[in-house]
C-alpha cells in the first residue's frame, strides 16, 4: 500500500490549492518545497516553507473543511496525493489498535482545532479522560519503531496529529504526576 498513492508534479510557482478551496486531498512532499501562505489584501503572509517528508492539507481532509491557506510549489515539486476516501480506506485497513488510535487523534484534533478553546475547555471527567488518552498516545508515538507498521503517508499523518495533539493538551498536563 505504500507506493500506490497518486503522484503529481508541480512546476515552480504553480498553485497546488488556494485559500477557500474545497479540501479533497492531503499531500506528502517527495521532492521540492511548498510555500504555505495567506493573502492579506495584496500582501503575502508566509505561514511555512516545507519540504520532502512533510505532509500538508491534512486538516481540511480529515475535518471536511475548506482550505484555510494557499499552497504553491517552490521549484519543481513532486507530491503523493491522498484523497479523503482513500485515507478512510487506509485507516479502516489498519489493525484495531492503530486504527482506534488514529481515529481518536483525528477526533481530538477536530474538537480542539481552534486554539482559542484551550483556556475555556471544560474540566469535567470526560475531558480529563480524553486528555489522558491523548497524552498516552503522544508518549507512545515517541517509542522507537512504534509507527513502523504504517505506510509512509499514514506515518507522516500520525506524526502531524501527534504534534497537533501536543499543542492542544492543557499546558503542563501530566496524568502521571
Short mmCIF file of N, CA and C in Angstrom, two decimals:
data_model
loop_
_atom_site.label_atom_id
_atom_site.label_comp_id
_atom_site.label_asym_id
_atom_site.label_seq_id
_atom_site.Cartn_x
_atom_site.Cartn_y
_atom_site.Cartn_z
N UNK A 1 0.81 -1.21 0.00
CA UNK A 1 0.00 0.00 0.00
C UNK A 1 0.85 1.26 0.00
N UNK A 2 2.12 1.18 0.33
CA UNK A 2 2.92 2.39 0.45
C UNK A 2 3.12 3.10 -0.87
N UNK A 3 3.14 2.39 -1.99
CA UNK A 3 3.51 3.02 -3.23
C UNK A 3 2.37 3.38 -4.16
N UNK A 4 1.14 3.17 -3.79
CA UNK A 4 0.07 3.38 -4.76
C UNK A 4 -0.73 4.67 -4.55
N UNK A 5 -0.13 5.67 -3.98
CA UNK A 5 -0.76 6.98 -3.91
C UNK A 5 -0.63 7.65 -5.27
N UNK A 6 -1.52 8.57 -5.57
CA UNK A 6 -1.44 9.34 -6.81
C UNK A 6 -0.26 10.29 -6.71
N UNK A 7 0.57 10.32 -7.75
CA UNK A 7 1.71 11.24 -7.77
C UNK A 7 1.40 12.39 -8.71
N UNK A 8 1.78 13.59 -8.28
CA UNK A 8 1.63 14.77 -9.13
C UNK A 8 2.91 15.58 -9.06
N UNK A 9 3.22 16.21 -10.18
CA UNK A 9 4.38 17.09 -10.24
C UNK A 9 3.90 18.51 -10.53
N UNK A 10 4.43 19.45 -9.77
CA UNK A 10 4.11 20.87 -9.94
C UNK A 10 5.40 21.61 -10.27
N UNK A 11 5.30 22.57 -11.15
CA UNK A 11 6.45 23.39 -11.52
C UNK A 11 6.54 24.59 -10.58
N UNK A 12 7.71 25.22 -10.54
CA UNK A 12 7.95 26.37 -9.68
C UNK A 12 6.86 27.43 -9.88
N UNK A 13 6.25 27.85 -8.79
CA UNK A 13 5.23 28.88 -8.83
C UNK A 13 3.83 28.38 -9.13
N UNK A 14 3.69 27.09 -9.41
CA UNK A 14 2.37 26.54 -9.72
C UNK A 14 1.55 26.37 -8.43
N UNK A 15 0.31 26.84 -8.47
CA UNK A 15 -0.57 26.78 -7.31
C UNK A 15 -1.06 25.34 -7.12
N UNK A 16 -0.96 24.84 -5.90
CA UNK A 16 -1.45 23.50 -5.56
C UNK A 16 -2.90 23.60 -5.11
N UNK A 17 -3.18 24.54 -4.22
CA UNK A 17 -4.56 24.88 -3.86
C UNK A 17 -4.58 26.30 -3.31
N UNK A 18 -5.78 26.86 -3.26
CA UNK A 18 -5.94 28.24 -2.78
C UNK A 18 -6.84 28.29 -1.55
N UNK A 19 -6.59 29.29 -0.74
CA UNK A 19 -7.41 29.56 0.44
C UNK A 19 -8.88 29.57 0.03
N UNK A 20 -9.71 28.81 0.74
CA UNK A 20 -11.14 28.75 0.45
C UNK A 20 -11.54 27.61 -0.45
N UNK A 21 -10.57 26.97 -1.14
CA UNK A 21 -10.89 25.82 -1.98
C UNK A 21 -11.47 24.69 -1.14
N UNK A 22 -12.28 23.87 -1.74
CA UNK A 22 -12.78 22.66 -1.10
C UNK A 22 -11.60 21.72 -0.90
N UNK A 23 -11.46 21.15 0.28
CA UNK A 23 -10.34 20.25 0.58
C UNK A 23 -10.72 18.82 0.27
N UNK A 24 -10.12 18.25 -0.76
CA UNK A 24 -10.43 16.88 -1.13
C UNK A 24 -9.30 15.91 -0.93
N UNK A 25 -8.08 16.43 -0.73
CA UNK A 25 -6.94 15.53 -0.56
C UNK A 25 -5.85 16.18 0.28
N UNK A 26 -5.00 15.31 0.82
CA UNK A 26 -3.83 15.73 1.58
C UNK A 26 -2.60 15.34 0.76
N UNK A 27 -1.45 15.91 1.10
CA UNK A 27 -0.26 15.75 0.28
C UNK A 27 0.97 15.41 1.13
N UNK A 28 1.83 14.57 0.56
CA UNK A 28 3.14 14.26 1.14
C UNK A 28 4.17 14.71 0.11
N UNK A 29 5.14 15.51 0.54
CA UNK A 29 6.15 16.02 -0.39
C UNK A 29 7.24 14.97 -0.58
N UNK A 30 7.43 14.54 -1.84
CA UNK A 30 8.52 13.62 -2.18
C UNK A 30 9.79 14.39 -2.49
N UNK A 31 9.66 15.46 -3.27
CA UNK A 31 10.81 16.29 -3.62
C UNK A 31 10.33 17.71 -3.87
N UNK A 32 11.25 18.65 -3.71
CA UNK A 32 10.89 20.06 -3.88
C UNK A 32 10.39 20.65 -2.57
N UNK A 33 9.80 21.82 -2.68
CA UNK A 33 9.31 22.53 -1.50
C UNK A 33 7.95 23.14 -1.80
N UNK A 34 7.22 23.45 -0.73
CA UNK A 34 5.90 24.06 -0.85
C UNK A 34 5.83 25.23 0.13
N UNK A 35 5.38 26.36 -0.37
CA UNK A 35 5.16 27.53 0.47
C UNK A 35 3.68 27.59 0.83
N UNK A 36 3.39 27.64 2.12
CA UNK A 36 2.03 27.78 2.62
C UNK A 36 1.88 29.25 3.02
N UNK A 37 0.83 29.90 2.52
CA UNK A 37 0.68 31.33 2.77
C UNK A 37 -0.78 31.74 2.77
N UNK A 38 -1.02 32.94 3.31
CA UNK A 38 -2.35 33.58 3.27
C UNK A 38 -2.16 34.97 2.66
N UNK A 39 -3.17 35.39 1.93
CA UNK A 39 -3.16 36.75 1.38
C UNK A 39 -3.89 37.67 2.36
N UNK A 40 -3.28 38.80 2.63
CA UNK A 40 -3.90 39.84 3.45
C UNK A 40 -3.99 41.08 2.57
N UNK A 41 -5.10 41.19 1.85
CA UNK A 41 -5.21 42.24 0.84
C UNK A 41 -4.26 41.89 -0.30
N UNK A 42 -3.27 42.74 -0.51
CA UNK A 42 -2.27 42.47 -1.55
C UNK A 42 -0.98 41.90 -0.97
N UNK A 43 -0.93 41.79 0.33
CA UNK A 43 0.29 41.33 1.00
C UNK A 43 0.25 39.82 1.22
N UNK A 44 1.38 39.16 0.94
CA UNK A 44 1.50 37.72 1.16
C UNK A 44 2.10 37.49 2.54
N UNK A 45 1.39 36.74 3.37
CA UNK A 45 1.90 36.36 4.69
C UNK A 45 2.28 34.89 4.65
N UNK A 46 3.59 34.63 4.64
CA UNK A 46 4.06 33.25 4.60
C UNK A 46 3.83 32.59 5.95
N UNK A 47 3.23 31.42 5.90
CA UNK A 47 2.99 30.64 7.11
C UNK A 47 4.12 29.65 7.33
N UNK A 48 4.53 29.00 6.24
CA UNK A 48 5.57 27.98 6.37
C UNK A 48 6.16 27.67 5.01
N UNK A 49 7.39 27.19 5.01
CA UNK A 49 8.04 26.64 3.83
C UNK A 49 8.43 25.22 4.22
N UNK A 50 7.84 24.24 3.55
CA UNK A 50 8.02 22.84 3.93
C UNK A 50 8.66 22.07 2.79
N UNK A 51 9.24 20.90 3.13
CA UNK A 51 9.98 20.14 2.14
C UNK A 51 9.75 18.65 2.22
N UNK A 52 10.64 17.88 1.60
CA UNK A 52 10.48 16.43 1.50
C UNK A 52 10.18 15.76 2.84
N UNK A 53 9.16 14.90 2.81
CA UNK A 53 8.74 14.17 4.01
C UNK A 53 7.62 14.86 4.78
N UNK A 54 7.38 16.13 4.47
CA UNK A 54 6.32 16.87 5.17
C UNK A 54 4.96 16.59 4.54
N UNK A 55 3.93 16.62 5.38
CA UNK A 55 2.55 16.46 4.95
C UNK A 55 1.85 17.80 5.12
N UNK A 56 0.97 18.13 4.17
CA UNK A 56 0.18 19.35 4.30
C UNK A 56 -1.20 19.11 3.69
N UNK A 57 -2.13 19.97 4.07
CA UNK A 57 -3.50 19.86 3.57
C UNK A 57 -4.33 18.82 4.30
N UNK A 58 -3.78 18.25 5.36
CA UNK A 58 -4.44 17.14 6.06
C UNK A 58 -5.65 17.57 6.88
N UNK A 59 -5.60 18.73 7.50
CA UNK A 59 -6.72 19.12 8.37
C UNK A 59 -7.99 19.37 7.56
N UNK A 60 -7.85 19.92 6.39
CA UNK A 60 -9.03 20.12 5.55
C UNK A 60 -9.67 18.81 5.16
N UNK A 61 -8.85 17.79 4.96
CA UNK A 61 -9.36 16.48 4.56
C UNK A 61 -10.02 15.76 5.73
N UNK A 62 -9.36 15.73 6.88
CA UNK A 62 -9.93 14.98 8.00
C UNK A 62 -11.05 15.74 8.69
N UNK A 63 -11.09 17.06 8.52
CA UNK A 63 -12.13 17.86 9.16
C UNK A 63 -13.23 18.27 8.20
N UNK A 64 -13.10 17.91 6.93
CA UNK A 64 -14.08 18.28 5.90
C UNK A 64 -14.29 19.80 5.89
N UNK A 65 -13.19 20.53 5.93
CA UNK A 65 -13.23 22.00 5.92
C UNK A 65 -12.66 22.51 4.60
N UNK A 66 -12.99 23.73 4.26
CA UNK A 66 -12.33 24.37 3.13
C UNK A 66 -10.90 24.72 3.53
N UNK A 67 -10.06 24.92 2.53
CA UNK A 67 -8.66 25.28 2.78
C UNK A 67 -8.59 26.60 3.54
N UNK A 68 -7.68 26.65 4.51
CA UNK A 68 -7.53 27.84 5.34
C UNK A 68 -6.31 28.66 4.92
N UNK A 69 -5.59 28.20 3.90
CA UNK A 69 -4.42 28.90 3.38
C UNK A 69 -4.20 28.42 1.94
N UNK A 70 -3.23 29.01 1.28
CA UNK A 70 -2.88 28.61 -0.08
C UNK A 70 -1.54 27.88 -0.05
N UNK A 71 -1.30 27.05 -1.09
CA UNK A 71 -0.04 26.31 -1.21
C UNK A 71 0.47 26.44 -2.64
N UNK A 72 1.76 26.75 -2.78
CA UNK A 72 2.37 26.92 -4.09
C UNK A 72 3.71 26.17 -4.11
N UNK A 73 4.02 25.57 -5.27
CA UNK A 73 5.28 24.85 -5.42
C UNK A 73 6.44 25.84 -5.47
N UNK A 74 7.54 25.48 -4.80
CA UNK A 74 8.77 26.24 -4.85
C UNK A 74 9.80 25.32 -5.51
N UNK A 75 10.12 25.61 -6.75
CA UNK A 75 10.94 24.68 -7.53
C UNK A 75 10.05 23.55 -8.02
N UNK A 76 10.61 22.69 -8.82
CA UNK A 76 9.86 21.52 -9.29
C UNK A 76 9.57 20.63 -8.08
N UNK A 77 8.30 20.32 -7.86
CA UNK A 77 7.87 19.63 -6.64
C UNK A 77 7.02 18.41 -6.99
N UNK A 78 7.40 17.27 -6.42
CA UNK A 78 6.63 16.04 -6.62
C UNK A 78 5.93 15.68 -5.32
N UNK A 79 4.62 15.40 -5.44
CA UNK A 79 3.79 15.11 -4.28
C UNK A 79 3.11 13.76 -4.41
N UNK A 80 2.92 13.07 -3.29
CA UNK A 80 1.97 11.96 -3.21
C UNK A 80 0.67 12.58 -2.70
N UNK A 81 -0.43 12.26 -3.37
CA UNK A 81 -1.74 12.82 -3.01
C UNK A 81 -2.64 11.71 -2.49
N UNK A 82 -3.38 12.01 -1.45
CA UNK A 82 -4.30 11.03 -0.87
C UNK A 82 -5.66 11.68 -0.70
N UNK A 83 -6.64 11.18 -1.43
CA UNK A 83 -8.00 11.71 -1.32
C UNK A 83 -8.66 11.21 -0.04
N UNK A 84 -9.66 11.96 0.40
CA UNK A 84 -10.39 11.64 1.64
C UNK A 84 -10.86 10.19 1.67
N UNK A 85 -11.44 9.72 0.58
CA UNK A 85 -11.96 8.35 0.51
C UNK A 85 -10.83 7.32 0.65
N UNK A 86 -9.69 7.59 0.01
CA UNK A 86 -8.54 6.69 0.10
C UNK A 86 -7.96 6.70 1.52
N UNK A 87 -7.91 7.86 2.13
CA UNK A 87 -7.42 7.96 3.51
C UNK A 87 -8.30 7.13 4.44
N UNK A 88 -9.60 7.24 4.28
CA UNK A 88 -10.53 6.46 5.10
C UNK A 88 -10.31 4.96 4.88
N UNK A 89 -10.14 4.56 3.63
CA UNK A 89 -9.92 3.14 3.32
C UNK A 89 -8.64 2.63 3.99
N UNK A 90 -7.61 3.42 3.93
CA UNK A 90 -6.33 3.01 4.52
C UNK A 90 -6.41 2.94 6.05
N UNK A 91 -7.08 3.89 6.65
CA UNK A 91 -7.25 3.86 8.11
C UNK A 91 -8.09 2.65 8.50
N UNK A 92 -9.17 2.39 7.76
CA UNK A 92 -10.03 1.24 8.06
C UNK A 92 -9.29 -0.08 7.95
N UNK A 93 -8.25 -0.15 7.12
CA UNK A 93 -7.50 -1.38 6.91
C UNK A 93 -6.43 -1.63 7.98
N UNK A 94 -6.19 -0.68 8.86
CA UNK A 94 -5.18 -0.85 9.91
C UNK A 94 -5.65 -1.85 10.96
N UNK A 95 -4.68 -2.38 11.73
CA UNK A 95 -5.08 -3.23 12.85
C UNK A 95 -5.88 -2.39 13.84
N UNK A 96 -6.68 -3.05 14.65
CA UNK A 96 -7.64 -2.36 15.51
C UNK A 96 -7.01 -1.31 16.42
N UNK A 97 -5.88 -1.64 17.06
CA UNK A 97 -5.26 -0.68 17.98
C UNK A 97 -4.81 0.58 17.26
N UNK A 98 -4.12 0.40 16.13
CA UNK A 98 -3.62 1.56 15.39
C UNK A 98 -4.77 2.36 14.78
N UNK A 99 -5.78 1.66 14.28
CA UNK A 99 -6.95 2.33 13.70
C UNK A 99 -7.65 3.18 14.77
N UNK A 100 -7.87 2.59 15.94
CA UNK A 100 -8.53 3.33 17.03
C UNK A 100 -7.70 4.53 17.48
N UNK A 101 -6.38 4.35 17.55
CA UNK A 101 -5.50 5.45 17.96
C UNK A 101 -5.57 6.60 16.95
N UNK A 102 -5.47 6.27 15.68
CA UNK A 102 -5.51 7.30 14.64
C UNK A 102 -6.86 8.01 14.62
N UNK A 103 -7.92 7.26 14.72
CA UNK A 103 -9.26 7.87 14.75
C UNK A 103 -9.44 8.77 15.97
N UNK A 104 -8.93 8.32 17.12
CA UNK A 104 -9.02 9.14 18.33
C UNK A 104 -8.29 10.46 18.13
N UNK A 105 -7.06 10.40 17.60
CA UNK A 105 -6.28 11.62 17.39
C UNK A 105 -6.99 12.57 16.43
N UNK A 106 -7.59 12.03 15.38
CA UNK A 106 -8.32 12.87 14.42
C UNK A 106 -9.46 13.60 15.12
N UNK A 107 -10.27 12.87 15.88
CA UNK A 107 -11.41 13.49 16.57
C UNK A 107 -10.92 14.49 17.62
N UNK A 108 -9.90 14.12 18.37
CA UNK A 108 -9.35 15.00 19.40
C UNK A 108 -8.90 16.32 18.77
N UNK A 109 -8.18 16.23 17.66
CA UNK A 109 -7.70 17.44 17.00
C UNK A 109 -8.84 18.27 16.42
N UNK A 110 -9.85 17.61 15.89
CA UNK A 110 -11.01 18.33 15.35
C UNK A 110 -11.72 19.11 16.45
N UNK A 111 -11.91 18.48 17.58
CA UNK A 111 -12.66 19.11 18.66
C UNK A 111 -11.92 20.28 19.29
N UNK A 112 -10.60 20.24 19.28
CA UNK A 112 -9.80 21.30 19.88
C UNK A 112 -9.03 22.08 18.83
N UNK A 113 -9.54 22.09 17.59
CA UNK A 113 -8.87 22.78 16.49
C UNK A 113 -8.62 24.25 16.80
N UNK A 114 -9.63 25.03 17.20
CA UNK A 114 -9.35 26.44 17.50
C UNK A 114 -8.53 26.55 18.79
N UNK A 115 -7.35 27.14 18.69
CA UNK A 115 -6.51 27.29 19.88
C UNK A 115 -7.24 28.09 20.95
N UNK A 116 -8.17 28.95 20.53
CA UNK A 116 -8.89 29.77 21.50
C UNK A 116 -9.71 28.94 22.48
N UNK A 117 -10.02 27.71 22.12
CA UNK A 117 -10.82 26.86 23.02
C UNK A 117 -10.03 26.41 24.24
N UNK A 118 -8.72 26.40 24.15
CA UNK A 118 -7.92 25.80 25.23
C UNK A 118 -8.18 26.40 26.61
N UNK A 119 -8.20 27.72 26.77
CA UNK A 119 -8.43 28.23 28.12
C UNK A 119 -9.85 27.97 28.63
N UNK A 120 -10.77 27.73 27.72
CA UNK A 120 -12.17 27.56 28.10
C UNK A 120 -12.61 26.10 28.11
N UNK A 121 -11.67 25.19 28.02
CA UNK A 121 -12.04 23.78 27.96
C UNK A 121 -12.73 23.37 29.25
N UNK A 122 -13.76 22.56 29.13
CA UNK A 122 -14.42 22.07 30.35
C UNK A 122 -13.47 21.17 31.14
N UNK A 123 -13.53 21.28 32.43
CA UNK A 123 -12.69 20.43 33.29
C UNK A 123 -13.58 19.39 33.93
N UNK A 124 -14.21 18.60 33.08
CA UNK A 124 -15.07 17.54 33.59
C UNK A 124 -14.36 16.20 33.41
N UNK A 125 -14.85 15.14 34.04
CA UNK A 125 -14.18 13.84 33.97
C UNK A 125 -13.99 13.33 32.53
N UNK A 126 -14.94 13.60 31.64
CA UNK A 126 -14.82 13.12 30.26
C UNK A 126 -13.67 13.81 29.53
N UNK A 127 -13.53 15.12 29.72
CA UNK A 127 -12.43 15.85 29.08
C UNK A 127 -11.09 15.39 29.63
N UNK A 128 -11.00 15.21 30.94
CA UNK A 128 -9.75 14.73 31.55
C UNK A 128 -9.42 13.34 31.03
N UNK A 129 -10.43 12.49 30.88
CA UNK A 129 -10.21 11.14 30.34
C UNK A 129 -9.65 11.21 28.92
N UNK A 130 -10.23 12.07 28.09
CA UNK A 130 -9.75 12.19 26.71
C UNK A 130 -8.36 12.80 26.66
N UNK A 131 -8.08 13.78 27.51
CA UNK A 131 -6.73 14.35 27.58
C UNK A 131 -5.72 13.29 28.01
N UNK A 132 -6.12 12.42 28.92
CA UNK A 132 -5.23 11.35 29.39
C UNK A 132 -4.92 10.37 28.27
N UNK A 133 -5.94 9.98 27.51
CA UNK A 133 -5.72 9.08 26.37
C UNK A 133 -4.79 9.76 25.36
N UNK A 134 -5.06 11.02 25.06
CA UNK A 134 -4.23 11.77 24.10
C UNK A 134 -2.79 11.83 24.59
N UNK A 135 -2.61 12.11 25.86
CA UNK A 135 -1.27 12.17 26.45
C UNK A 135 -0.51 10.86 26.23
N UNK A 136 -1.17 9.74 26.49
CA UNK A 136 -0.52 8.44 26.35
C UNK A 136 -0.23 8.10 24.89
N UNK A 137 -1.10 8.50 23.97
CA UNK A 137 -0.84 8.27 22.54
C UNK A 137 0.36 9.08 22.08
N UNK A 138 0.47 10.31 22.55
CA UNK A 138 1.63 11.14 22.22
C UNK A 138 2.89 10.48 22.75
N UNK A 139 2.85 10.06 24.00
CA UNK A 139 4.02 9.44 24.63
C UNK A 139 4.43 8.16 23.91
N UNK A 140 3.46 7.30 23.59
CA UNK A 140 3.80 6.02 22.95
C UNK A 140 4.30 6.21 21.52
N UNK A 141 3.88 7.28 20.85
CA UNK A 141 4.31 7.51 19.46
C UNK A 141 5.79 7.81 19.38
N UNK A 142 6.40 8.17 20.49
CA UNK A 142 7.82 8.52 20.50
C UNK A 142 8.72 7.31 20.73
N UNK A 143 8.13 6.15 21.01
CA UNK A 143 8.92 4.93 21.19
C UNK A 143 9.47 4.49 19.84
N UNK A 144 10.75 4.11 19.78
CA UNK A 144 11.33 3.66 18.50
C UNK A 144 10.53 2.49 17.91
N UNK A 145 10.23 2.58 16.62
CA UNK A 145 9.54 1.50 15.92
C UNK A 145 8.04 1.48 16.08
N UNK A 146 7.49 2.34 16.93
CA UNK A 146 6.05 2.30 17.21
C UNK A 146 5.20 2.53 15.97
N UNK A 147 5.68 3.36 15.06
CA UNK A 147 4.88 3.70 13.88
C UNK A 147 5.34 2.97 12.61
N UNK A 148 6.26 2.02 12.76
CA UNK A 148 6.82 1.33 11.59
C UNK A 148 5.80 0.54 10.79
N UNK A 149 4.71 0.13 11.42
CA UNK A 149 3.72 -0.67 10.69
C UNK A 149 2.82 0.17 9.78
N UNK A 150 2.99 1.48 9.84
CA UNK A 150 2.21 2.37 8.97
C UNK A 150 2.98 2.67 7.69
N UNK A 151 2.25 2.87 6.58
CA UNK A 151 2.94 3.29 5.36
C UNK A 151 3.42 4.73 5.54
N UNK A 152 4.24 5.19 4.62
CA UNK A 152 4.91 6.48 4.76
C UNK A 152 3.91 7.63 4.93
N UNK A 153 2.79 7.58 4.23
CA UNK A 153 1.81 8.66 4.32
C UNK A 153 1.11 8.65 5.68
N UNK A 154 0.63 7.48 6.10
CA UNK A 154 -0.06 7.40 7.40
C UNK A 154 0.89 7.67 8.56
N UNK A 155 2.15 7.27 8.43
CA UNK A 155 3.14 7.56 9.47
C UNK A 155 3.32 9.09 9.59
N UNK A 156 3.41 9.76 8.45
CA UNK A 156 3.53 11.22 8.47
C UNK A 156 2.29 11.88 9.05
N UNK A 157 1.12 11.38 8.67
CA UNK A 157 -0.14 11.91 9.20
C UNK A 157 -0.20 11.71 10.71
N UNK A 158 0.17 10.53 11.17
CA UNK A 158 0.15 10.24 12.61
C UNK A 158 1.04 11.24 13.36
N UNK A 159 2.24 11.48 12.81
CA UNK A 159 3.17 12.41 13.46
C UNK A 159 2.60 13.83 13.49
N UNK A 160 1.96 14.25 12.40
CA UNK A 160 1.34 15.58 12.36
C UNK A 160 0.25 15.67 13.43
N UNK A 161 -0.59 14.64 13.51
CA UNK A 161 -1.68 14.64 14.50
C UNK A 161 -1.13 14.64 15.92
N UNK A 162 -0.03 13.93 16.15
CA UNK A 162 0.60 13.95 17.48
C UNK A 162 1.08 15.36 17.80
N UNK A 163 1.67 16.04 16.82
CA UNK A 163 2.10 17.42 17.03
C UNK A 163 0.94 18.34 17.38
N UNK A 164 -0.16 18.21 16.64
CA UNK A 164 -1.36 19.00 16.94
C UNK A 164 -1.87 18.66 18.34
N UNK A 165 -1.88 17.38 18.66
CA UNK A 165 -2.40 16.93 19.96
C UNK A 165 -1.55 17.51 21.09
N UNK A 166 -0.24 17.48 20.94
CA UNK A 166 0.64 18.05 21.97
C UNK A 166 0.30 19.52 22.24
N UNK A 167 0.02 20.26 21.18
CA UNK A 167 -0.30 21.68 21.34
C UNK A 167 -1.69 21.90 21.92
N UNK A 168 -2.56 20.92 21.80
CA UNK A 168 -3.93 21.07 22.28
C UNK A 168 -4.12 20.54 23.71
N UNK A 169 -3.17 19.76 24.18
CA UNK A 169 -3.26 19.32 25.58
C UNK A 169 -3.12 20.54 26.49
N UNK A 170 -3.80 20.53 27.62
CA UNK A 170 -3.65 21.65 28.55
C UNK A 170 -2.18 21.83 28.94
N UNK A 171 -1.71 23.06 29.06
CA UNK A 171 -0.31 23.30 29.43
C UNK A 171 0.05 22.56 30.72
N UNK A 172 1.16 21.84 30.67
CA UNK A 172 1.64 21.12 31.85
C UNK A 172 0.87 19.87 32.19
N UNK A 173 -0.05 19.44 31.33
CA UNK A 173 -0.87 18.27 31.63
C UNK A 173 0.00 17.02 31.71
N UNK A 174 -0.08 16.31 32.83
CA UNK A 174 0.62 15.05 33.02
C UNK A 174 -0.17 14.21 34.01
N UNK A 175 -0.95 13.24 33.51
CA UNK A 175 -1.77 12.44 34.41
C UNK A 175 -0.95 11.53 35.32
N UNK A 176 0.35 11.40 35.02
CA UNK A 176 1.21 10.53 35.84
C UNK A 176 1.88 11.29 36.97
N UNK A 177 1.71 12.62 36.98
CA UNK A 177 2.38 13.43 38.01
C UNK A 177 1.65 13.36 39.33
#
